[in-house]
């Protein structure tokens, strides 16, 4: 499911990663296998975090944008400090502001207070362009990996479309999501909307603001 690296190294000031060529298909029955495979990846990594809770051993990237990591004992703390706050800081540096964002950051612990999750290894950037079907299943690649709530991968898979219901049904059958998962989707996808707004501008900024407003309305 995850391509195995063939080689890696540094050439001049560039890092090099060599991966096998995958003959990706445009359609087929592999979506269910991909859903089951993602559930298996999440489940097998449960309890294996190398740090004290949620995070990663170093900062990395989501697309071309820097992604802050480090370690936090609590999921809500990590999501605020290492996901939303850095994106909002990047937006402010560009001259963009989001009314209500600071208030939302303060209220996120309340949004997540009844959600108990264990850190698993997540892809972190699971849109349809970072997944593909093979003759015998599927593959995911180009991750922005960290140890987080498994729901973030399922949430982003819904954000831009491209994943059929068979993918989600197969995941759910292999490892059912906890109560309230659907309500957490907008919160988790706010990170990606802010990132896209910082990278590409345009309508993503409006979508991020709408999401902030709706989340504030929910939390009260």
Tab-separated table of C-alpha atoms in Angstrom:
chain	number	residue	atom	x	y	z
A	1	UNK	CA	0.000	0.000	0.000
A	2	UNK	CA	2.897	2.360	0.742
A	3	UNK	CA	5.673	2.436	-1.916
A	4	UNK	CA	8.960	1.157	-0.517
A	5	UNK	CA	11.891	3.559	-1.089
A	6	UNK	CA	14.605	2.263	-3.401
A	7	UNK	CA	17.233	4.845	-2.478
A	8	UNK	CA	17.676	8.237	-0.857
A	9	UNK	CA	20.493	10.717	-0.511
A	10	UNK	CA	21.697	14.263	-1.058
A	11	UNK	CA	23.016	15.697	-4.326
A	12	UNK	CA	24.413	19.184	-3.854
A	13	UNK	CA	21.778	21.117	-1.925
A	14	UNK	CA	18.969	18.789	-3.006
A	15	UNK	CA	17.511	15.737	-1.288
A	16	UNK	CA	16.780	12.774	-3.541
A	17	UNK	CA	14.233	10.009	-2.978
A	18	UNK	CA	13.878	7.169	-5.490
A	19	UNK	CA	10.591	5.244	-5.464
A	20	UNK	CA	9.343	2.366	-7.623
A	21	UNK	CA	7.248	3.160	-10.676
A	22	UNK	CA	3.579	2.393	-10.039
A	23	UNK	CA	1.240	1.605	-12.930
A	24	UNK	CA	-1.736	3.498	-11.532
A	25	UNK	CA	-5.212	2.855	-12.885
A	26	UNK	CA	-8.021	5.358	-13.307
A	27	UNK	CA	-10.684	3.066	-11.851
A	28	UNK	CA	-11.487	-0.408	-10.703
A	29	UNK	CA	-12.329	-2.401	-7.588
A	30	UNK	CA	-9.273	-1.299	-5.634
A	31	UNK	CA	-10.975	1.457	-3.621
A	32	UNK	CA	-12.312	-0.974	-1.045
A	33	UNK	CA	-8.882	-2.540	-0.653
A	34	UNK	CA	-7.388	0.933	-0.241
A	35	UNK	CA	-9.890	1.723	2.514
A	36	UNK	CA	-9.093	-1.506	4.325
A	37	UNK	CA	-5.389	-0.879	3.858
A	38	UNK	CA	-5.585	2.593	5.395
A	39	UNK	CA	-7.463	1.183	8.374
A	40	UNK	CA	-4.755	-1.464	8.711
A	41	UNK	CA	-1.991	1.147	8.574
A	42	UNK	CA	-3.684	3.174	11.283
A	43	UNK	CA	-4.409	0.180	13.496
A	44	UNK	CA	-0.938	-1.351	13.223
A	45	UNK	CA	0.718	1.916	14.196
A	46	UNK	CA	-1.464	2.421	17.274
A	47	UNK	CA	0.694	2.416	20.372
A	48	UNK	CA	3.885	2.840	18.364
A	49	UNK	CA	4.437	6.587	18.604
A	50	UNK	CA	8.158	7.236	19.190
A	51	UNK	CA	7.406	10.360	21.195
A	52	UNK	CA	5.260	11.419	24.143
A	53	UNK	CA	1.902	11.681	22.428
A	54	UNK	CA	1.058	13.475	19.206
A	55	UNK	CA	3.544	14.908	16.711
A	56	UNK	CA	6.615	13.855	14.786
A	57	UNK	CA	10.355	13.647	15.261
A	58	UNK	CA	10.973	16.728	13.094
A	59	UNK	CA	9.151	19.408	11.168
A	60	UNK	CA	8.242	18.472	7.603
A	61	UNK	CA	6.122	19.762	4.734
A	62	UNK	CA	2.538	19.648	3.554
A	63	UNK	CA	2.811	20.228	-0.158
A	64	UNK	CA	5.367	23.010	-0.439
A	65	UNK	CA	4.380	24.598	2.880
A	66	UNK	CA	6.298	24.004	6.116
A	67	UNK	CA	4.506	21.839	8.669
A	68	UNK	CA	5.351	22.302	12.336
A	69	UNK	CA	5.535	19.213	14.511
A	70	UNK	CA	7.242	18.558	17.836
A	71	UNK	CA	5.429	16.579	20.528
A	72	UNK	CA	2.326	17.333	22.568
A	73	UNK	CA	0.693	15.074	25.121
A	74	UNK	CA	-2.849	16.118	24.190
A	75	UNK	CA	-4.461	16.015	20.762
A	76	UNK	CA	-6.343	19.307	21.089
A	77	UNK	CA	-3.153	21.051	22.221
A	78	UNK	CA	-1.232	19.631	19.265
A	79	UNK	CA	-3.901	20.525	16.717
A	80	UNK	CA	-4.057	24.121	17.924
A	81	UNK	CA	-0.327	24.733	18.469
A	82	UNK	CA	1.112	22.760	15.551
A	83	UNK	CA	-1.620	22.872	12.914
A	84	UNK	CA	-4.003	25.819	13.036
A	85	UNK	CA	-1.871	28.433	14.820
A	86	UNK	CA	1.102	28.174	12.400
A	87	UNK	CA	-1.195	28.483	9.378
A	88	UNK	CA	-2.895	31.525	10.863
A	89	UNK	CA	0.517	33.054	11.603
A	90	UNK	CA	1.568	32.517	7.978
A	91	UNK	CA	-1.661	34.149	6.837
A	92	UNK	CA	-1.082	37.150	9.092
A	93	UNK	CA	2.451	37.521	7.716
A	94	UNK	CA	0.894	37.770	4.249
A	95	UNK	CA	-1.559	40.398	5.431
A	96	UNK	CA	-4.552	38.055	5.671
A	97	UNK	CA	-6.699	38.008	8.784
A	98	UNK	CA	-9.553	35.731	9.788
A	99	UNK	CA	-12.083	37.318	12.152
A	100	UNK	CA	-12.963	34.927	14.947
A	101	UNK	CA	-9.923	32.698	14.448
A	102	UNK	CA	-8.282	33.563	17.772
A	103	UNK	CA	-11.545	32.903	19.582
A	104	UNK	CA	-11.900	29.564	17.811
A	105	UNK	CA	-8.414	28.471	18.889
A	106	UNK	CA	-9.378	29.089	22.502
A	107	UNK	CA	-12.540	27.013	22.117
A	108	UNK	CA	-11.121	23.996	20.287
A	109	UNK	CA	-10.365	22.148	23.549
A	110	UNK	CA	-14.092	22.388	24.256
A	111	UNK	CA	-14.908	21.008	20.798
A	112	UNK	CA	-12.661	18.013	21.413
A	113	UNK	CA	-13.158	17.535	25.145
A	114	UNK	CA	-15.245	14.362	24.774
A	115	UNK	CA	-13.085	12.866	22.030
A	116	UNK	CA	-10.537	10.356	23.282
A	117	UNK	CA	-8.080	9.279	20.598
A	118	UNK	CA	-4.745	7.523	20.551
A	119	UNK	CA	-1.972	8.683	18.204
A	120	UNK	CA	-1.567	6.666	15.022
A	121	UNK	CA	0.667	7.265	12.018
A	122	UNK	CA	-1.422	9.323	9.586
A	123	UNK	CA	-0.763	10.215	5.964
A	124	UNK	CA	-1.562	13.838	6.720
A	125	UNK	CA	-2.334	15.034	3.170
A	126	UNK	CA	-4.740	12.427	1.847
A	127	UNK	CA	-6.456	14.024	-1.120
A	128	UNK	CA	-7.163	11.964	-4.229
A	129	UNK	CA	-3.989	13.154	-5.966
A	130	UNK	CA	-1.935	11.405	-3.291
A	131	UNK	CA	-3.639	8.031	-3.736
A	132	UNK	CA	-3.966	5.675	-6.662
A	133	UNK	CA	-5.315	2.299	-7.671
A	134	UNK	CA	-3.200	-0.662	-8.686
A	135	UNK	CA	-4.146	-3.950	-10.272
A	136	UNK	CA	-4.094	-5.629	-6.866
A	137	UNK	CA	-5.257	-2.815	-4.587
A	138	UNK	CA	-4.095	0.732	-4.064
A	139	UNK	CA	-1.268	2.943	-2.875
A	140	UNK	CA	-0.855	6.204	-0.991
A	141	UNK	CA	2.143	8.509	-1.385
A	142	UNK	CA	3.438	12.090	-0.924
A	143	UNK	CA	2.542	12.176	2.782
A	144	UNK	CA	2.769	14.925	5.367
A	145	UNK	CA	3.085	12.263	8.038
A	146	UNK	CA	2.792	12.619	11.781
A	147	UNK	CA	1.257	10.833	14.748
A	148	UNK	CA	-2.278	12.128	15.113
A	149	UNK	CA	-5.969	11.312	15.192
A	150	UNK	CA	-6.773	8.789	12.458
A	151	UNK	CA	-9.890	10.774	11.604
A	152	UNK	CA	-7.811	13.496	9.921
A	153	UNK	CA	-7.086	11.231	6.942
A	154	UNK	CA	-10.739	10.323	6.464
A	155	UNK	CA	-11.723	13.979	6.821
A	156	UNK	CA	-9.372	15.219	4.130
A	157	UNK	CA	-10.379	12.390	1.816
A	158	UNK	CA	-13.838	13.996	1.870
A	159	UNK	CA	-12.673	17.594	1.371
A	160	UNK	CA	-11.989	17.713	-2.364
A	161	UNK	CA	-13.810	14.566	-3.468
A	162	UNK	CA	-12.369	11.768	-5.578
A	163	UNK	CA	-12.824	8.960	-3.046
A	164	UNK	CA	-15.956	6.835	-3.602
A	165	UNK	CA	-18.232	5.608	-0.856
A	166	UNK	CA	-16.717	2.120	-1.171
A	167	UNK	CA	-13.439	3.500	0.211
A	168	UNK	CA	-15.078	4.925	3.332
A	169	UNK	CA	-17.362	1.918	3.817
A	170	UNK	CA	-14.413	-0.474	3.661
A	171	UNK	CA	-12.471	1.584	6.209
A	172	UNK	CA	-15.474	1.721	8.512
A	173	UNK	CA	-16.014	-2.031	8.242
A	174	UNK	CA	-12.359	-2.700	9.073
A	175	UNK	CA	-12.138	-0.220	11.962
A	176	UNK	CA	-15.282	1.754	12.822
A	177	UNK	CA	-14.850	5.428	13.612
A	178	UNK	CA	-15.901	6.675	17.052
A	179	UNK	CA	-19.038	8.635	17.776
A	180	UNK	CA	-18.963	12.236	16.574
A	181	UNK	CA	-16.464	11.688	13.753
A	182	UNK	CA	-18.674	13.452	11.196
A	183	UNK	CA	-18.895	16.524	13.432
A	184	UNK	CA	-15.100	16.751	13.637
A	185	UNK	CA	-14.598	16.754	9.848
A	186	UNK	CA	-14.993	20.563	9.408
A	187	UNK	CA	-12.527	21.264	12.221
A	188	UNK	CA	-9.872	18.945	10.848
A	189	UNK	CA	-10.322	20.226	7.297
A	190	UNK	CA	-9.920	23.840	8.396
A	191	UNK	CA	-6.188	23.119	8.550
A	192	UNK	CA	-6.146	22.191	4.870
A	193	UNK	CA	-8.323	25.125	3.835
A	194	UNK	CA	-5.960	27.527	5.607
A	195	UNK	CA	-2.961	25.829	4.012
A	196	UNK	CA	-4.507	26.092	0.544
A	197	UNK	CA	-5.410	29.723	1.188
A	198	UNK	CA	-1.793	30.448	2.112
A	199	UNK	CA	-0.465	28.574	-0.921
A	200	UNK	CA	-2.993	29.509	-3.593
A	201	UNK	CA	-5.232	32.289	-2.259
A	202	UNK	CA	-8.463	32.732	-4.178
A	203	UNK	CA	-11.656	31.108	-2.945
A	204	UNK	CA	-9.830	29.055	-0.332
A	205	UNK	CA	-9.615	32.081	1.919
A	206	UNK	CA	-13.386	32.540	1.782
A	207	UNK	CA	-13.941	28.835	2.455
A	208	UNK	CA	-11.663	29.008	5.483
A	209	UNK	CA	-13.534	32.009	6.884
A	210	UNK	CA	-16.897	30.305	6.360
A	211	UNK	CA	-15.562	27.244	8.178
A	212	UNK	CA	-14.346	29.359	11.112
A	213	UNK	CA	-17.741	31.064	11.372
A	214	UNK	CA	-19.610	27.751	11.329
A	215	UNK	CA	-17.334	26.166	13.920
A	216	UNK	CA	-17.802	29.145	16.231
A	217	UNK	CA	-21.563	28.809	15.835
A	218	UNK	CA	-21.326	25.152	16.861
A	219	UNK	CA	-19.178	25.682	19.928
A	220	UNK	CA	-21.249	28.673	21.065
